[in-house]
Amino acid sequence: MNIATVPPAPLDSEPVTEPSKEQLLEISMGPQHPSTHGVFRMKVVLDGERVVRLKPVFGYLHRNHEKIAESVTYLGSMPYTDRLDYMCSITNNWGYALAVEKLAGIEVPERAEYLRVICGELTRLQNHACLIGFLMQDMGSTGTPLMYAFREREKILDLFESLTGARMMCNYMRFGGCRVDLPAGWLDRAKKVIADFPRFLDEYERLLVSNEILMDRTQEVGVLSRELAVSAGISGPMARASGVDYDIRKVDHYSIYDRFTFRVPLGSHGDVYDRFMVRLLEMRESVGILQQATRAIPAGPIVDPKMKIRGFRPKPGEAYGRIESPKGELGFYLISDGSPNPYRYRVRPPSLINLTVLEDLCLGRNVADIVAILGSVDIVLGEVDR
Amino acid sequence: MEPRISGVDETLKNELSKQGILTTTLQELYNWGRTSSIWPLNFGLACCAIEMIATTMARYDLARFGAEVFRPSPRQADLMIVAGTVTKKMAPQVVRLYNQMPEPKYVISMGACAISGGPFKQGYNVLKGIDRYIPVDIYIAGCPPRPEALIDAFMELQKKIDAQQLTGENRPRHLSADQPSEFTVPRFGEHDLEPTRNPAIWKPPLVQIAQAGTDEFGSH
Amino acid sequence: MNLEAIKSEIEANVPGCRLELVANPSPSGQHSLLLDGEHAVAVATYLRDAAGLRFDFCSNVTGIDWPGKEVSQTATARKIVDGLEQEVEEVGTTAIPGYLDVVYHLYSVEKKHGPLVLRMRTQDRHSGVHLPSLTPVWRSAELQEREVFDLFGVFFEGHPDLRRLLMWPGFVDHPMLKDYVDPDDYEYEPTAHDVVLRRVNQHRSEAGGR
């Protein structure tokens, strides 16, 4: 079967190939399918079980967040950023707050930075745990790893709820700091959750890492080379599993990450198993950062005292701010024209850019591998489609 | 639990049950079977889907209420929980899935976005409520609603099914031959969906015009 | 990483290119380089491959709409009024045409520096919207340029697969343009306010003020 003989898709048309001429089967995986990544559709052309062509279709959750942001104030967009990557609302808030702080030159006090790091790393823990759970469920382990992951996630969501008032849509960051300070006893509860987490990680590793079915289905599947990863703009654990040594926490030196010692796990094969292992190891590093941060958090204000939010009008100009979110590089590009609303508000979505190479990873594999590969890319449709 | 509707006198029932004789009606039995085994369709769209998944997990176990398995295929599901924003690009697929479900079927509209467009109301691609195209039984407010709210809605649905009469004027939709169970699927137009709503299902409600003639600050 | 130095290096190595430094007045200090359409691909390839620069990671591609505006100016002119020569003020309006902007943010994975901001401008907003695609240089621009085509209407020449990304294929508008009017389905709003209230009241008055 010569892949080059399949005609390329013409502009703006629906079918990918003419079914009467070739013995190929075109199926549509999605937009409603049992994988929990959301409303994502892939038009797959198959030769038997092997993938010949794969075209993703986006836009089923396009809620025009960027257009709405032009008609609300800067702070009014903060709850909308919660709903971008809805598993990790606090890191979305952080990326946006960082971009606005770059645009307007706002400083963040030290206690607020510590709070940001603690909440951000807790978010990373629950995101990676749930992702591994979803990946295992997509591959057919019907729920057990996902149940364990959600058990830990509930503990972390309880912490978020007592701090910010909401389980998922936390809306916690403000320009120049955080919205609200820690209630009494929160830090002790958080330390207990963090101290219990390595035991959960040990249990997870014992269950999954040497599992034969997992290794058979994920090793040498969906191999992403280092050069393609860099050229395609892949970021986050997916790039690091291919050997790209780029963690924005280490490169940009944003916030106070320079004060904490943590390692950046790198993979060497770039397959689904490596992406899974990188996330598992990153969880351990996050626990280390959390232990250091909760020990060293100082007293002080939680928001910049010079910052006035009423009538906040940054000077005309533009800024691009980015953070290492659990999915990859989350960036916000803001253009201000001196009015209370942004002139242009752009989200750089890691999930969408990481999907650039989906076709390359899936070509020549079986249909069952598509599910494993898609699960390892770690997408959330709220971010892909905005 | 509220007492179920029964055609048999209550004291007679109690006396008979003390002797080990259970009496019931066909309607009660039929409704009890359907109430206790509502199988939802695996249909999460956006953020509310994560709360729906959390409801099925170990802490807020939804399986206790009969929703043991979430079916991936609409042909095997009774309930469609529309969890998340329905966009105009997705709306035809939602209606198609609803049409493919066999009767009796129910819809729970979970979250502000599925009720009326939610925080994304000013969207060119956002459908302002799924009840424009398909009939909805229960609405849950919240953004996202807590898992307890979803369980509460589930229990409301169970009460609603329990109260259904099998014969007479107030029969449910699937037992009367002249009520449709499939609805028109909207098409993609050049600027919007066509039609923008299904007039047989949704008409703009008559609202008390306390604000007609006022500006955005409520003054005349 | 000095933008002036990078600009002179590119001008020395890519013959014929015209670059312009666009200053950024905000405290972020992220100034940008405006490229011309003919040499954009050559400049991009040089930035990616040059030993000292190695900008191999294209992080973000953004489209921006700058609608045209009319600026009124007052000018004094000598004119004869009522038989006497006087200075009269005349008000004239000049139309500044609008254009679409495409901005690229580049980083370097190898050298760990960045961001470098590149810009390209179209002729106008509706018909002269052709720009060269930088997807052959950086693969990450593929989906993002498709999105700029979908939402703004910029046509990228040399893009391997330019289709709409987020809206359905039969959609004809470009929704992120500043003068886009979204479809009118505001018949009922439970808690209407601001813009939405105005549009709801339009519906109500048309329907006879229910």
mmCIF file of N, CA, C and O in Angstrom, chain B residues 86-158:
data_model
loop_
_atom_site.group_PDB
_atom_site.id
_atom_site.type_symbol
_atom_site.label_atom_id
_atom_site.label_comp_id
_atom_site.label_asym_id
_atom_site.label_seq_id
_atom_site.Cartn_x
_atom_site.Cartn_y
_atom_site.Cartn_z
ATOM 1 N N VAL B 86 -23.063 23.386 24.589
ATOM 2 C CA VAL B 86 -23.394 22.848 23.279
ATOM 3 C C VAL B 86 -23.094 23.948 22.269
ATOM 4 O O VAL B 86 -23.659 25.025 22.332
ATOM 5 N N THR B 87 -22.162 23.698 21.374
ATOM 6 C CA THR B 87 -21.855 24.704 20.370
ATOM 7 C C THR B 87 -22.693 24.431 19.132
ATOM 8 O O THR B 87 -23.249 23.357 18.959
ATOM 9 N N LYS B 88 -22.744 25.425 18.252
ATOM 10 C CA LYS B 88 -23.551 25.248 17.048
ATOM 11 C C LYS B 88 -22.953 24.167 16.160
ATOM 12 O O LYS B 88 -23.660 23.482 15.435
ATOM 13 N N LYS B 89 -21.643 23.993 16.232
ATOM 14 C CA LYS B 89 -21.041 22.944 15.414
ATOM 15 C C LYS B 89 -21.429 21.577 15.944
ATOM 16 O O LYS B 89 -21.525 20.618 15.185
ATOM 17 N N MET B 90 -21.649 21.466 17.236
ATOM 18 C CA MET B 90 -21.954 20.182 17.856
ATOM 19 C C MET B 90 -23.446 19.901 17.889
ATOM 20 O O MET B 90 -23.851 18.754 18.015
ATOM 21 N N ALA B 91 -24.282 20.939 17.768
ATOM 22 C CA ALA B 91 -25.728 20.759 17.964
ATOM 23 C C ALA B 91 -26.356 19.695 17.067
ATOM 24 O O ALA B 91 -27.155 18.894 17.556
ATOM 25 N N PRO B 92 -26.042 19.631 15.759
ATOM 26 C CA PRO B 92 -26.660 18.567 14.951
ATOM 27 C C PRO B 92 -26.320 17.173 15.458
ATOM 28 O O PRO B 92 -27.144 16.262 15.405
ATOM 29 N N GLN B 93 -25.088 17.007 15.980
ATOM 30 C CA GLN B 93 -24.730 15.669 16.468
ATOM 31 C C GLN B 93 -25.504 15.343 17.730
ATOM 32 O O GLN B 93 -25.884 14.185 17.952
ATOM 33 N N VAL B 94 -25.738 16.358 18.589
ATOM 34 C CA VAL B 94 -26.500 16.106 19.809
ATOM 35 C C VAL B 94 -27.906 15.661 19.458
ATOM 36 O O VAL B 94 -28.446 14.696 20.016
ATOM 37 N N VAL B 95 -28.526 16.347 18.491
ATOM 38 C CA VAL B 95 -29.900 15.999 18.130
ATOM 39 C C VAL B 95 -29.931 14.628 17.477
ATOM 40 O O VAL B 95 -30.833 13.821 17.714
ATOM 41 N N ARG B 96 -28.909 14.335 16.675
ATOM 42 C CA ARG B 96 -28.854 13.010 16.038
ATOM 43 C C ARG B 96 -28.738 11.907 17.071
ATOM 44 O O ARG B 96 -29.373 10.859 16.966
ATOM 45 N N LEU B 97 -27.879 12.133 18.088
ATOM 46 C CA LEU B 97 -27.730 11.134 19.140
ATOM 47 C C LEU B 97 -29.040 10.954 19.876
ATOM 48 O O LEU B 97 -29.429 9.829 20.202
ATOM 49 N N TYR B 98 -29.741 12.066 20.137
ATOM 50 C CA TYR B 98 -31.029 11.964 20.823
ATOM 51 C C TYR B 98 -32.007 11.160 19.992
ATOM 52 O O TYR B 98 -32.749 10.326 20.505
ATOM 53 N N ASN B 99 -32.013 11.396 18.676
ATOM 54 C CA ASN B 99 -32.928 10.647 17.821
ATOM 55 C C ASN B 99 -32.609 9.166 17.823
ATOM 56 O O ASN B 99 -33.489 8.324 17.656
ATOM 57 N N GLN B 100 -31.332 8.832 17.988
ATOM 58 C CA GLN B 100 -30.959 7.424 17.933
ATOM 59 C C GLN B 100 -31.279 6.682 19.212
ATOM 60 O O GLN B 100 -31.256 5.458 19.223
ATOM 61 N N MET B 101 -31.552 7.432 20.308
ATOM 62 C CA MET B 101 -31.853 6.723 21.543
ATOM 63 C C MET B 101 -33.251 6.134 21.452
ATOM 64 O O MET B 101 -34.159 6.784 20.960
ATOM 65 N N PRO B 102 -33.444 4.893 21.940
ATOM 66 C CA PRO B 102 -34.792 4.345 21.884
ATOM 67 C C PRO B 102 -35.637 4.874 23.034
ATOM 68 O O PRO B 102 -35.114 5.239 24.084
ATOM 69 N N GLU B 103 -36.966 4.921 22.817
ATOM 70 C CA GLU B 103 -37.855 5.364 23.877
ATOM 71 C C GLU B 103 -37.920 4.319 24.970
ATOM 72 O O GLU B 103 -37.746 3.147 24.687
ATOM 73 N N PRO B 104 -38.216 4.584 26.238
ATOM 74 C CA PRO B 104 -38.345 5.914 26.803
ATOM 75 C C PRO B 104 -36.991 6.562 27.046
ATOM 76 O O PRO B 104 -36.059 5.904 27.472
ATOM 77 N N LYS B 105 -36.866 7.820 26.762
ATOM 78 C CA LYS B 105 -35.591 8.477 26.918
ATOM 79 C C LYS B 105 -35.800 9.810 27.627
ATOM 80 O O LYS B 105 -36.835 10.435 27.478
ATOM 81 N N TYR B 106 -34.807 10.203 28.371
ATOM 82 C CA TYR B 106 -34.880 11.415 29.184
ATOM 83 C C TYR B 106 -33.622 12.233 28.951
ATOM 84 O O TYR B 106 -32.586 11.701 28.560
ATOM 85 N N VAL B 107 -33.741 13.524 29.208
ATOM 86 C CA VAL B 107 -32.591 14.418 29.049
ATOM 87 C C VAL B 107 -32.444 15.223 30.323
ATOM 88 O O VAL B 107 -33.411 15.782 30.827
ATOM 89 N N ILE B 108 -31.233 15.252 30.850
ATOM 90 C CA ILE B 108 -30.910 16.168 31.941
ATOM 91 C C ILE B 108 -29.975 17.218 31.372
ATOM 92 O O ILE B 108 -28.952 16.879 30.780
ATOM 93 N N SER B 109 -30.323 18.468 31.580
ATOM 94 C CA SER B 109 -29.498 19.557 31.071
ATOM 95 C C SER B 109 -28.643 20.041 32.232
ATOM 96 O O SER B 109 -29.132 20.671 33.151
ATOM 97 N N MET B 110 -27.362 19.689 32.201
ATOM 98 C CA MET B 110 -26.518 19.928 33.377
ATOM 99 C C MET B 110 -25.646 21.153 33.168
ATOM 100 O O MET B 110 -24.925 21.239 32.188
ATOM 101 N N GLY B 111 -25.756 22.098 34.069
ATOM 102 C CA GLY B 111 -24.875 23.247 33.993
ATOM 103 C C GLY B 111 -25.493 24.410 33.248
ATOM 104 O O GLY B 111 -26.399 24.244 32.428
ATOM 105 N N ALA B 112 -24.953 25.593 33.518
ATOM 106 C CA ALA B 112 -25.535 26.806 32.943
ATOM 107 C C ALA B 112 -25.450 26.814 31.434
ATOM 108 O O ALA B 112 -26.332 27.348 30.750
ATOM 109 N N CYS B 113 -24.381 26.234 30.878
ATOM 110 C CA CYS B 113 -24.215 26.308 29.424
ATOM 111 C C CYS B 113 -25.270 25.496 28.687
ATOM 112 O O CYS B 113 -25.767 25.905 27.652
ATOM 113 N N ALA B 114 -25.636 24.349 29.238
ATOM 114 C CA ALA B 114 -26.619 23.524 28.538
ATOM 115 C C ALA B 114 -28.019 24.088 28.726
ATOM 116 O O ALA B 114 -28.898 23.839 27.912
ATOM 117 N N ILE B 115 -28.230 24.857 29.792
ATOM 118 C CA ILE B 115 -29.557 25.423 30.020
ATOM 119 C C ILE B 115 -29.803 26.590 29.089
ATOM 120 O O ILE B 115 -30.825 26.685 28.433
ATOM 121 N N SER B 116 -28.846 27.508 29.033
ATOM 122 C CA SER B 116 -29.130 28.716 28.261
ATOM 123 C C SER B 116 -27.889 29.349 27.679
ATOM 124 O O SER B 116 -27.874 30.535 27.445
ATOM 125 N N GLY B 117 -26.822 28.617 27.497
ATOM 126 C CA GLY B 117 -25.627 29.231 26.933
ATOM 127 C C GLY B 117 -24.617 29.634 27.987
ATOM 128 O O GLY B 117 -23.441 29.746 27.689
ATOM 129 N N GLY B 118 -25.073 29.877 29.224
ATOM 130 C CA GLY B 118 -24.144 30.059 30.318
ATOM 131 C C GLY B 118 -23.264 31.290 30.195
ATOM 132 O O GLY B 118 -23.662 32.292 29.620
ATOM 133 N N PRO B 119 -22.035 31.215 30.735
ATOM 134 C CA PRO B 119 -21.149 32.379 30.649
ATOM 135 C C PRO B 119 -20.723 32.712 29.232
ATOM 136 O O PRO B 119 -20.258 33.819 28.970
ATOM 137 N N PHE B 120 -20.897 31.785 28.306
ATOM 138 C CA PHE B 120 -20.468 32.020 26.932
ATOM 139 C C PHE B 120 -21.614 32.484 26.065
ATOM 140 O O PHE B 120 -21.618 32.279 24.865
ATOM 141 N N LYS B 121 -22.580 33.123 26.682
ATOM 142 C CA LYS B 121 -23.788 33.507 25.971
ATOM 143 C C LYS B 121 -23.505 34.358 24.753
ATOM 144 O O LYS B 121 -24.141 34.231 23.737
ATOM 145 N N GLN B 122 -22.518 35.247 24.825
ATOM 146 C CA GLN B 122 -22.276 36.143 23.682
ATOM 147 C C GLN B 122 -21.465 35.478 22.604
ATOM 148 O O GLN B 122 -20.684 36.131 21.941
ATOM 149 N N GLY B 123 -21.611 34.180 22.433
ATOM 150 C CA GLY B 123 -20.761 33.500 21.491
ATOM 151 C C GLY B 123 -21.413 33.332 20.148
ATOM 152 O O GLY B 123 -22.586 32.982 20.063
ATOM 153 N N TYR B 124 -20.657 33.528 19.091
ATOM 154 C CA TYR B 124 -21.224 33.291 17.768
ATOM 155 C C TYR B 124 -21.374 31.809 17.507
ATOM 156 O O TYR B 124 -22.105 31.400 16.636
ATOM 157 N N ASN B 125 -20.647 30.988 18.253
ATOM 158 C CA ASN B 125 -20.713 29.558 18.006
ATOM 159 C C ASN B 125 -21.438 28.816 19.117
ATOM 160 O O ASN B 125 -21.489 27.612 19.108
ATOM 161 N N VAL B 126 -22.020 29.535 20.076
ATOM 162 C CA VAL B 126 -22.604 28.865 21.238
ATOM 163 C C VAL B 126 -24.110 28.779 21.066
ATOM 164 O O VAL B 126 -24.762 29.783 20.790
ATOM 165 N N LEU B 127 -24.654 27.584 21.229
ATOM 166 C CA LEU B 127 -26.096 27.407 21.172
ATOM 167 C C LEU B 127 -26.653 27.788 22.534
ATOM 168 O O LEU B 127 -26.174 27.323 23.562
ATOM 169 N N LYS B 128 -27.658 28.667 22.515
ATOM 170 C CA LYS B 128 -28.110 29.221 23.787
ATOM 171 C C LYS B 128 -29.120 28.301 24.436
ATOM 172 O O LYS B 128 -30.263 28.617 24.642
ATOM 173 N N GLY B 129 -28.660 27.124 24.807
ATOM 174 C CA GLY B 129 -29.533 26.169 25.472
ATOM 175 C C GLY B 129 -29.873 25.006 24.568
ATOM 176 O O GLY B 129 -30.293 25.175 23.441
ATOM 177 N N ILE B 130 -29.696 23.779 25.080
ATOM 178 C CA ILE B 130 -29.979 22.621 24.244
ATOM 179 C C ILE B 130 -31.487 22.413 24.128
ATOM 180 O O ILE B 130 -31.964 21.719 23.223
ATOM 181 N N ASP B 131 -32.280 23.093 24.992
ATOM 182 C CA ASP B 131 -33.725 22.860 24.889
ATOM 183 C C ASP B 131 -34.334 23.566 23.700
ATOM 184 O O ASP B 131 -35.543 23.537 23.510
ATOM 185 N N ARG B 132 -33.508 24.189 22.849
ATOM 186 C CA ARG B 132 -34.031 24.743 21.605
ATOM 187 C C ARG B 132 -34.344 23.643 20.601
ATOM 188 O O ARG B 132 -35.105 23.883 19.660
ATOM 189 N N TYR B 133 -33.717 22.501 20.761
ATOM 190 C CA TYR B 133 -33.915 21.457 19.745
ATOM 191 C C TYR B 133 -34.464 20.161 20.295
ATOM 192 O O TYR B 133 -35.052 19.394 19.549
ATOM 193 N N ILE B 134 -34.192 19.858 21.565
ATOM 194 C CA ILE B 134 -34.696 18.604 22.118
ATOM 195 C C ILE B 134 -35.392 18.900 23.433
ATOM 196 O O ILE B 134 -35.035 19.855 24.119
ATOM 197 N N PRO B 135 -36.416 18.103 23.779
ATOM 198 C CA PRO B 135 -37.122 18.364 25.041
ATOM 199 C C PRO B 135 -36.286 17.924 26.233
ATOM 200 O O PRO B 135 -35.705 16.849 26.236
ATOM 201 N N VAL B 136 -36.255 18.741 27.257
ATOM 202 C CA VAL B 136 -35.424 18.483 28.430
ATOM 203 C C VAL B 136 -36.325 18.205 29.620
ATOM 204 O O VAL B 136 -37.344 18.864 29.795
ATOM 205 N N ASP B 137 -35.930 17.219 30.434
ATOM 206 C CA ASP B 137 -36.751 16.880 31.599
ATOM 207 C C ASP B 137 -36.312 17.597 32.859
ATOM 208 O O ASP B 137 -37.123 18.096 33.604
ATOM 209 N N ILE B 138 -35.004 17.582 33.132
ATOM 210 C CA ILE B 138 -34.525 18.187 34.377
ATOM 211 C C ILE B 138 -33.416 19.170 34.019
ATOM 212 O O ILE B 138 -32.585 18.873 33.167
ATOM 213 N N TYR B 139 -33.417 20.318 34.699
ATOM 214 C CA TYR B 139 -32.329 21.285 34.527
ATOM 215 C C TYR B 139 -31.557 21.365 35.829
ATOM 216 O O TYR B 139 -32.144 21.403 36.895
ATOM 217 N N ILE B 140 -30.243 21.403 35.749
ATOM 218 C CA ILE B 140 -29.435 21.590 36.955
ATOM 219 C C ILE B 140 -28.662 22.888 36.797
ATOM 220 O O ILE B 140 -27.884 23.039 35.858
ATOM 221 N N ALA B 141 -28.816 23.785 37.736
ATOM 222 C CA ALA B 141 -28.069 25.042 37.670
ATOM 223 C C ALA B 141 -26.701 24.852 38.308
ATOM 224 O O ALA B 141 -26.513 23.976 39.148
ATOM 225 N N GLY B 142 -25.769 25.684 37.901
ATOM 226 C CA GLY B 142 -24.435 25.596 38.495
ATOM 227 C C GLY B 142 -23.388 25.729 37.423
ATOM 228 O O GLY B 142 -23.657 25.534 36.246
ATOM 229 N N CYS B 143 -22.190 26.087 37.823
ATOM 230 C CA CYS B 143 -21.135 26.231 36.833
ATOM 231 C C CYS B 143 -19.798 25.857 37.433
ATOM 232 O O CYS B 143 -19.036 26.748 37.802
ATOM 233 N N PRO B 144 -19.415 24.586 37.550
ATOM 234 C CA PRO B 144 -20.254 23.433 37.298
ATOM 235 C C PRO B 144 -21.072 23.058 38.530
ATOM 236 O O PRO B 144 -20.677 23.398 39.645
ATOM 237 N N PRO B 145 -22.177 22.379 38.357
ATOM 238 C CA PRO B 145 -22.939 21.941 39.531
ATOM 239 C C PRO B 145 -22.131 20.912 40.315
ATOM 240 O O PRO B 145 -21.387 20.134 39.736
ATOM 241 N N ARG B 146 -22.277 20.912 41.607
ATOM 242 C CA ARG B 146 -21.549 19.964 42.420
ATOM 243 C C ARG B 146 -22.067 18.556 42.148
ATOM 244 O O ARG B 146 -23.195 18.390 41.690
ATOM 245 N N PRO B 147 -21.266 17.536 42.428
ATOM 246 C CA PRO B 147 -21.769 16.171 42.250
ATOM 247 C C PRO B 147 -23.048 15.906 43.033
ATOM 248 O O PRO B 147 -23.921 15.173 42.563
ATOM 249 N N GLU B 148 -23.176 16.520 44.208
ATOM 250 C CA GLU B 148 -24.424 16.316 44.956
ATOM 251 C C GLU B 148 -25.619 16.864 44.196
ATOM 252 O O GLU B 148 -26.719 16.307 44.260
ATOM 253 N N ALA B 149 -25.402 17.948 43.437
ATOM 254 C CA ALA B 149 -26.513 18.512 42.668
ATOM 255 C C ALA B 149 -26.918 17.558 41.562
ATOM 256 O O ALA B 149 -28.104 17.416 41.253
ATOM 257 N N LEU B 150 -25.946 16.883 40.962
ATOM 258 C CA LEU B 150 -26.293 15.932 39.908
ATOM 259 C C LEU B 150 -27.054 14.761 40.496
ATOM 260 O O LEU B 150 -28.025 14.267 39.911
ATOM 261 N N ILE B 151 -26.645 14.319 41.696
ATOM 262 C CA ILE B 151 -27.368 13.223 42.333
ATOM 263 C C ILE B 151 -28.781 13.656 42.679
ATOM 264 O O ILE B 151 -29.747 12.897 42.514
ATOM 265 N N ASP B 152 -28.933 14.912 43.120
ATOM 266 C CA ASP B 152 -30.266 15.425 43.433
ATOM 267 C C ASP B 152 -31.130 15.440 42.179
ATOM 268 O O ASP B 152 -32.308 15.059 42.203
ATOM 269 N N ALA B 153 -30.550 15.854 41.072
ATOM 270 C CA ALA B 153 -31.320 15.871 39.822
ATOM 271 C C ALA B 153 -31.704 14.470 39.408
ATOM 272 O O ALA B 153 -32.807 14.237 38.894
ATOM 273 N N PHE B 154 -30.802 13.534 39.622
ATOM 274 C CA PHE B 154 -31.094 12.144 39.294
ATOM 275 C C PHE B 154 -32.278 11.648 40.108
ATOM 276 O O PHE B 154 -33.176 10.966 39.594
ATOM 277 N N MET B 155 -32.284 12.026 41.396
ATOM 278 C CA MET B 155 -33.398 11.593 42.245
ATOM 279 C C MET B 155 -34.693 12.248 41.807
ATOM 280 O O MET B 155 -35.762 11.628 41.842
ATOM 281 N N GLU B 156 -34.631 13.519 41.370
ATOM 282 C CA GLU B 156 -35.832 14.185 40.841
ATOM 283 C C GLU B 156 -36.361 13.457 39.626
ATOM 284 O O GLU B 156 -37.566 13.285 39.427
ATOM 285 N N LEU B 157 -35.420 13.019 38.771
ATOM 286 C CA LEU B 157 -35.839 12.299 37.579
ATOM 287 C C LEU B 157 -36.515 10.990 37.974
ATOM 288 O O LEU B 157 -37.524 10.586 37.379
ATOM 289 N N GLN B 158 -35.949 10.340 38.999
ATOM 290 C CA GLN B 158 -36.564 9.092 39.447
ATOM 291 C C GLN B 158 -37.986 9.339 39.961
ATOM 292 O O GLN B 158 -38.912 8.570 39.686
#
